[in-house]
Structures are given as structure tokens and as C-alpha cells.
Coordinates of C-alpha atoms in Angstrom, one line a residue:
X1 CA 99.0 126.8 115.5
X2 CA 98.1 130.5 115.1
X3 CA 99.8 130.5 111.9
X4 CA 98.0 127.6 110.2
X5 CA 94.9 128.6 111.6
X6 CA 95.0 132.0 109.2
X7 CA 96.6 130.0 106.6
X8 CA 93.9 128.1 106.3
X9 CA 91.5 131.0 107.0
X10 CA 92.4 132.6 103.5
X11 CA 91.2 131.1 100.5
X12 CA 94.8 131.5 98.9
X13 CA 96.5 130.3 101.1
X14 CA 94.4 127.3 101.6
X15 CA 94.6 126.8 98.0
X16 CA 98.6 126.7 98.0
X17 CA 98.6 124.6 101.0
X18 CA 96.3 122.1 99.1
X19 CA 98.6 122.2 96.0
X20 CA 101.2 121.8 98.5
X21 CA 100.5 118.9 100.7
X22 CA 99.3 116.8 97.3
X23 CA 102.4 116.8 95.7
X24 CA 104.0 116.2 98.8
X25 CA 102.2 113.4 99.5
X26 CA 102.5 111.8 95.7
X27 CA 106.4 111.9 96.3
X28 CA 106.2 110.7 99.4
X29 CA 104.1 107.9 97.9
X30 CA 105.5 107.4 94.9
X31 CA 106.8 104.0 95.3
X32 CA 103.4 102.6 96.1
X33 CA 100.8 104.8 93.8
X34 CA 103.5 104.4 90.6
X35 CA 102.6 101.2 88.1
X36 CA 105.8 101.1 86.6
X37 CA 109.6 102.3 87.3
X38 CA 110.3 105.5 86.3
X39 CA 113.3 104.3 84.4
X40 CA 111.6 101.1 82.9
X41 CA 111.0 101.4 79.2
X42 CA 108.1 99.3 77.5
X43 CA 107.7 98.3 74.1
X44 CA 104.0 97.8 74.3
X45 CA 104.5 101.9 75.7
X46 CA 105.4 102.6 71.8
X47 CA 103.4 102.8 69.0
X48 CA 104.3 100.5 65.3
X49 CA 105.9 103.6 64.6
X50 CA 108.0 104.3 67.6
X51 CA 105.5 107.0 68.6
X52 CA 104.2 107.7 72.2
X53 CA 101.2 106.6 73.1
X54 CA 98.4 108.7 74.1
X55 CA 96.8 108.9 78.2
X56 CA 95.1 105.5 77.6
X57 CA 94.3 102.5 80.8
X58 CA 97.4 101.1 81.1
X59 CA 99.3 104.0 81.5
X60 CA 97.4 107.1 82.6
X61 CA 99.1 109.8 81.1
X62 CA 100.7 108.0 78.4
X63 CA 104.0 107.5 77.4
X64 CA 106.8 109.3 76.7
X65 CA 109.5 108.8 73.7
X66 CA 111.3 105.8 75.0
X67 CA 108.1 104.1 76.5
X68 CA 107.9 105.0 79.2
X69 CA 104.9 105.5 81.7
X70 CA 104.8 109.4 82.4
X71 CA 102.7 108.9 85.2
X72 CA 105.5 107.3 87.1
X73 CA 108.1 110.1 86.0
X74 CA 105.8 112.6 86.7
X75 CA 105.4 111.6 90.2
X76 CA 109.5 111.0 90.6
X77 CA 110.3 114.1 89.4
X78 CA 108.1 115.2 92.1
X79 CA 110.4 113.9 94.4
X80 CA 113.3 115.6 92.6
X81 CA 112.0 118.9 92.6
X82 CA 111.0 119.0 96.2
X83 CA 114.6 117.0 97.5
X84 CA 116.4 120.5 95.1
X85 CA 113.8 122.9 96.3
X86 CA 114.2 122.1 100.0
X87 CA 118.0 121.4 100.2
X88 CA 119.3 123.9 98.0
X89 CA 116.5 126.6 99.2
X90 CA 117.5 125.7 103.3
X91 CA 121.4 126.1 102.5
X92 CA 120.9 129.4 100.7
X93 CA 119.2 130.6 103.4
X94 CA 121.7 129.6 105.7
X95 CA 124.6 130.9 104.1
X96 CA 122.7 134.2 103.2
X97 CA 121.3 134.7 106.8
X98 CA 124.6 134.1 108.3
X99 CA 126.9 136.5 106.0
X100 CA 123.7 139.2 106.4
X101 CA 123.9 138.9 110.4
X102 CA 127.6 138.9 110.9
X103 CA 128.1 142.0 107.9
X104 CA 125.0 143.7 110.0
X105 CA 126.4 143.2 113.4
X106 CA 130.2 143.7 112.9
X107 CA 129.9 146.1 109.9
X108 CA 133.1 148.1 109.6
X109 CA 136.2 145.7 107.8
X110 CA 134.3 142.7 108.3
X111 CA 130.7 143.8 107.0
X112 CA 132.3 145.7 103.9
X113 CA 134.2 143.2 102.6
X114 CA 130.9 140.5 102.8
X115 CA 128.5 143.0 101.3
X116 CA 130.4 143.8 98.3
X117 CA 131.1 140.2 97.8
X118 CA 127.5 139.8 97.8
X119 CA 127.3 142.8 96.0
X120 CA 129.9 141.1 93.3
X121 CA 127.7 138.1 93.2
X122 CA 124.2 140.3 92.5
X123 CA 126.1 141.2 89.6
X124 CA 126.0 138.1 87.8
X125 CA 123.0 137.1 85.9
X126 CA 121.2 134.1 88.5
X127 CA 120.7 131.7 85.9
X128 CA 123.5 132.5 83.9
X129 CA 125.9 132.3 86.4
X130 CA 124.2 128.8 87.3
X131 CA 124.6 127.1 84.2
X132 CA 128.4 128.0 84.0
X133 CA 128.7 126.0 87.6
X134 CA 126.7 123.3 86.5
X135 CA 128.7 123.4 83.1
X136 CA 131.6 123.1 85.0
X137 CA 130.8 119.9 87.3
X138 CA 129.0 116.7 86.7
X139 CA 125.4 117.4 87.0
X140 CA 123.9 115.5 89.7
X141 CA 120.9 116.5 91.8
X142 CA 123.6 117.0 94.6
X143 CA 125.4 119.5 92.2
X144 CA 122.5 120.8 90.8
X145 CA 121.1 121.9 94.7
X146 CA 124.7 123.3 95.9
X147 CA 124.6 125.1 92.5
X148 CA 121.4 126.7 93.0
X149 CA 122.0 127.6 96.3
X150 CA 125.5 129.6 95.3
X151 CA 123.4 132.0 93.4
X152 CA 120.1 132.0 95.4
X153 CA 121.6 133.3 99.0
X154 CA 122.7 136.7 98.0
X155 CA 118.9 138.3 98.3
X156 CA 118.6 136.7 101.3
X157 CA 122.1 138.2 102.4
X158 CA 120.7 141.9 101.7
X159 CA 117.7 141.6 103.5
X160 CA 118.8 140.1 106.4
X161 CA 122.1 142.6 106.2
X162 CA 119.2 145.6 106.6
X163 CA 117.4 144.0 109.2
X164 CA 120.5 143.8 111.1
X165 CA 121.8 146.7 110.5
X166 CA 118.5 148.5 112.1
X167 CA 117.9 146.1 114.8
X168 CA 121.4 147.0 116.1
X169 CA 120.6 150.3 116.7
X170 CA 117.6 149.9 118.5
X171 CA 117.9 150.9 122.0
X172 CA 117.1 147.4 124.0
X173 CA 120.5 146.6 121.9
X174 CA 122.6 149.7 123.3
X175 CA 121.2 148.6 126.8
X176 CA 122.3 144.5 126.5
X177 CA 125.6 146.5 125.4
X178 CA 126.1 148.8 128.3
X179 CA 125.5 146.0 130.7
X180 CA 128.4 144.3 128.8
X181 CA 126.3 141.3 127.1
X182 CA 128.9 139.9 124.8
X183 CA 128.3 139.4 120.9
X184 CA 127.2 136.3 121.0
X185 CA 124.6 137.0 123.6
X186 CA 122.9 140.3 121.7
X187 CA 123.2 138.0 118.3
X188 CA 121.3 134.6 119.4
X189 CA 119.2 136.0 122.2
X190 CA 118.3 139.2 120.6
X191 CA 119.2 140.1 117.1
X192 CA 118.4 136.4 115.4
X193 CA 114.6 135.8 117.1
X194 CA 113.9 139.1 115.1
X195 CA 115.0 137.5 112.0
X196 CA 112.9 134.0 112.0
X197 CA 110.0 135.6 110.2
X198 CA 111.7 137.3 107.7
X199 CA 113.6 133.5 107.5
X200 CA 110.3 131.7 107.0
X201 CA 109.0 133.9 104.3
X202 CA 112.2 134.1 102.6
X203 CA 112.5 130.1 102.8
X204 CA 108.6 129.4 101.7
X205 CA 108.8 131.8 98.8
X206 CA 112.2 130.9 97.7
X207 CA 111.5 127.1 97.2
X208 CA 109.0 128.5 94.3
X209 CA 112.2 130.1 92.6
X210 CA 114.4 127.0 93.6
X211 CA 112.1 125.0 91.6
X212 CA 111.7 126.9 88.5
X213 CA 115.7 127.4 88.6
X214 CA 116.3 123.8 88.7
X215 CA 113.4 122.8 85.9
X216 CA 115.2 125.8 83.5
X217 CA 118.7 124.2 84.3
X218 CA 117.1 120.9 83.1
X219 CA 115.4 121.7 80.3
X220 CA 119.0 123.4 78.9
X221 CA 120.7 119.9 80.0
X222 CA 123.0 121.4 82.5
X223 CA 120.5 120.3 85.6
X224 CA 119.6 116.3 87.0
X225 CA 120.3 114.1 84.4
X226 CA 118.3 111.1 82.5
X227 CA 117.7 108.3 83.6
X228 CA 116.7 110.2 86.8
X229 CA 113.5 111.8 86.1
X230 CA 113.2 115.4 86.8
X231 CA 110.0 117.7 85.6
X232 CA 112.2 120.2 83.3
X233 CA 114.3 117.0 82.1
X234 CA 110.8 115.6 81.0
X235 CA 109.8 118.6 79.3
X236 CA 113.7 119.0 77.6
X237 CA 113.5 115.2 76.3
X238 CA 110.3 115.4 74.5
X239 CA 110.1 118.5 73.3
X240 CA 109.8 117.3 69.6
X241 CA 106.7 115.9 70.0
X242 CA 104.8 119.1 71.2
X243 CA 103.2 119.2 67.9
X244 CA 101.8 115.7 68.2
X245 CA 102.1 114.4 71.9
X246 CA 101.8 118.2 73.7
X247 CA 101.0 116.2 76.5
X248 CA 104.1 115.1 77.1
X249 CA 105.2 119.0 77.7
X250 CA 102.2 120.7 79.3
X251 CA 101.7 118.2 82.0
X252 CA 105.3 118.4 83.6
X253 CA 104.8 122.5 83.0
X254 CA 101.9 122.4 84.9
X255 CA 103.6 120.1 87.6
X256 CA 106.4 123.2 87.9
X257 CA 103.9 126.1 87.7
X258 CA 101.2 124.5 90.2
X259 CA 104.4 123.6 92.3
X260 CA 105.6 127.1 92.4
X261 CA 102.2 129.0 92.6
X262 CA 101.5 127.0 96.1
X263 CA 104.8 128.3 97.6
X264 CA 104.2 131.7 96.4
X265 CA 100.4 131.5 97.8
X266 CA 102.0 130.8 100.8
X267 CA 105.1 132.8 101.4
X268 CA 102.8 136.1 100.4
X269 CA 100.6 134.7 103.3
X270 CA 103.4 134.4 105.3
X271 CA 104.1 137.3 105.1
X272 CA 101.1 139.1 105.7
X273 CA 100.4 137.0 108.7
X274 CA 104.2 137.3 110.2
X275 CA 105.0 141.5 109.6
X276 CA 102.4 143.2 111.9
X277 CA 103.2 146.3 109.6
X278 CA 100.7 144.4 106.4
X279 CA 97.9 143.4 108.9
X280 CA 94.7 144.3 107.8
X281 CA 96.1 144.9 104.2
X282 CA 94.9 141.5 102.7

């Protein structure tokens, strides 16, 4: 309660939580507040000439270059960017804040071998290495949110590892070890509550690069793949017509920037409001 309450207290914050909780609530609603399918092409959504037609009253924001309504995709791909965002964000963080606590807490054999793993993975370009995976299975937005998440955990990983790493030698730790707490004790009951913040920023702030990571996979054709609409998919298909119908790009860019800016105006809050060490900083 604390934590929305200064949330909502900064105008930024507010602002991302706004952006937020609209486009949330647009996927969420999608099956109601949409006129047609997203899928559903139209041939009164075409011009004489094949063309698309421009925001008029039967379709809001027009159409796109198979007829159909962009409103409606607009609002699905919502739904696909969130469903990516949140699944392949949550199991990044999972596998990043579980190889960071064990390589922390064990360290010697154990923590060398996952660190330079994760230090072999850091070496790879993100999005490069990303389109090879998706290159090499069927794109699906299943595929597309495991792929994401294979290159997203490793800056969680290092972080995490540091945290660990410094909480272990603090000297309530060397105490729960003298009185011979076991591992699993001093990890779950004393190491990992230290940890949620620095989870809950890192998971707020890394649906923001999630998002863009799956649009850029899209727009290249390695991401979620037509019929299913996705916002860089949108933007990938009707490219051509940015000259004449720029529409048709800018609006499912700004879906992915206004998307990503309230995450980011968020996790910064986040993480202003969770580390005691940047109060009074804002």
C-alpha cells in the first residue's frame, strides 16, 4: 500500500501507471471494445485500388493492407505484447535470480563455472543471439517468450550474483552460520527477502526491454507470426505504405514506445522508492 501510495504521489510514476493500466485494460477487453476480428479481412476495408483506407467511421484507425481494421489489431497485439512481456520477463528473472543466488552463496566450483557461463552468454550480442534461436525454431509467441527470456536473464544473473555475494558476508549471516543454520535456512529466510526489491525493479523495468525485443524480432520476421497480430508484425507488414498510409507504422510504434516508457516510469520509481540509499534523490 506504501508503495502505490508514492507511486502515485509522483507525477511520473502516475503517468506510467496510467499508460499502464490502459493498455492493460484494452487487452483485457479486447474481445468486447474490438468491431471486427483481428484476422477478418474486408473488402469494403480496401480502396478500388487495393489501397488502405484512411481512420474513417467504420473503422477508426483505418485499415491496413489486406483490410483489415487496425483498431482491432492494434488492440490484439496489445495482448501479445503484454502475454511476451510478462512470461518471458518472469522466467528470465527466475532463471537469472536462481543461477545469481546459488553462484553467490556457493561460489567456489559451483559459482565459477555459472558466472562464466553467464559471462559466455553476455558475450553474445542480445538481439543477435535472439534471432539465431528464433531462426532456428518455428516462431510462435511461446518460442518467441522462451527465446527472449534465454538472452534477457544474464543481467539479472550479475546483479543478483553481487548482491549475494555481499549479503553473505554480512555478519547476521556468519551468526545463522555459527549456530549451524543450514543452507537452505540462511538462503530463503535470510539471503532471498534481501533480494525481492532488487527482483521487482529488475522485473518492472525489464518488461520495457521484453517488449521492444519481441516488436524488433517481429518487425525482422523471426518473432509472432501473421495471422496473429503483434505490434512489430503490424509495423513489418506495412511498411511500404509509410509514404502514403504512415499511419499504419506510427500508431503501432507509438503503442511500443508508450508501452515501454510506462514500465521504465515505473521501474525507475521503483527503484527510488525500494533502495533507501536513492531516497530523497528524486
Amino acid at each position: 500500500m506504501y508503495v502505490m501510495k508514492a507511486l502515485l504521489s509522483r507525477k511520473l510514476s502516475a503517468l506510467g501507471l496510467f499508460i499502464i493500466s490502459v493498455i492493460i485494460l484494452a487487452a483485457i477487453l479486447a474481445p468486447w471494445i474490438t468491431p471486427y476480428p483481428p484476422e477478418l479481412q474486408l473488402f469494403e476495408g480496401l480502396t478500388l485500388e487495393g489501397a488502405p483506407l484512411p481512420p474513417n467511421s467504420q473503422f477508426w484507425l483505418g485499415t491496413d493492407l489486406l483490410g483489415r481494421d487496425l483498431f482491432s489489431r492494434l488492440v490484439y497485439g496489445a495482448q501479445t505484447s503484454l502475454i511476451i512481456g510478462v512470461i518471458a520477463n518472469g522466467t528470465a528473472l527466475f532463471i537469472g535470480t536462481l543461477v545469481g543466488i546459488v553462484a553467490g552463496f556457493y561460489r567456489g566450483v559451483i559459482g565459477a563455472f555459472l558466472m562464466r557461463f553467464t559471462d559466455l552468454m553476455m558475450a553474445f550480442p542480445a538481439l543477435l543471439l535472439a534471432i539465431v534461436l528464433a531462426a532456428i525454431f518455428t516462431p510462435s509467441l511461446w518460442i518467441v517468450a522462451m527465446v527472449i527470456a534465454m538472452v534477457n536473464w544474464v543481467q539479472v544473473a550479475r546483479v543478483i550474483y553481487s548482491e549475494t555475494v555481499s549479503l553473505a558476508e554480512r555478519d547476521f549471516i556468519v551468526a545463522e552460520r555459527s549456530l549451524g543454520a543450514s543452507n537452505f535456512r540462511i538462503l530463503f529466510k535470510h539471503i532471498a527477502p534481501h533480494l525481492i526489491y532488487s527482483t521487482i525493479v529488475f522485473g518492472t523495468l525489464g518488461i520495457s526491454t521484453t517488449v521492444l525485443l519481441e516488436a524488433t524480432l517481429s518487425f525482422l520476421g523471426v518473432g509472432v507470426q501473421p495471422p496473429t497480430p503483434s505490434w512489430g508484425n503490424i509495423i513489418f507488414e506495412n511498411q511500404t505504405y509509410f509514404a502514403t498510409a504512415p499511419w499504419l507504422v506510427f500508431l503501432p510504434g507509438l503503442g511500443i514506445v508508450s508501452l515501454a516508457l510506462g514500465f521504465n516510469l515505473v521501474g525507475d520509481a521503483l527503484r527510488e522508492i525500494l533502495d533507501p540509499t536513492m531516497k530523497g534523490k528524486h
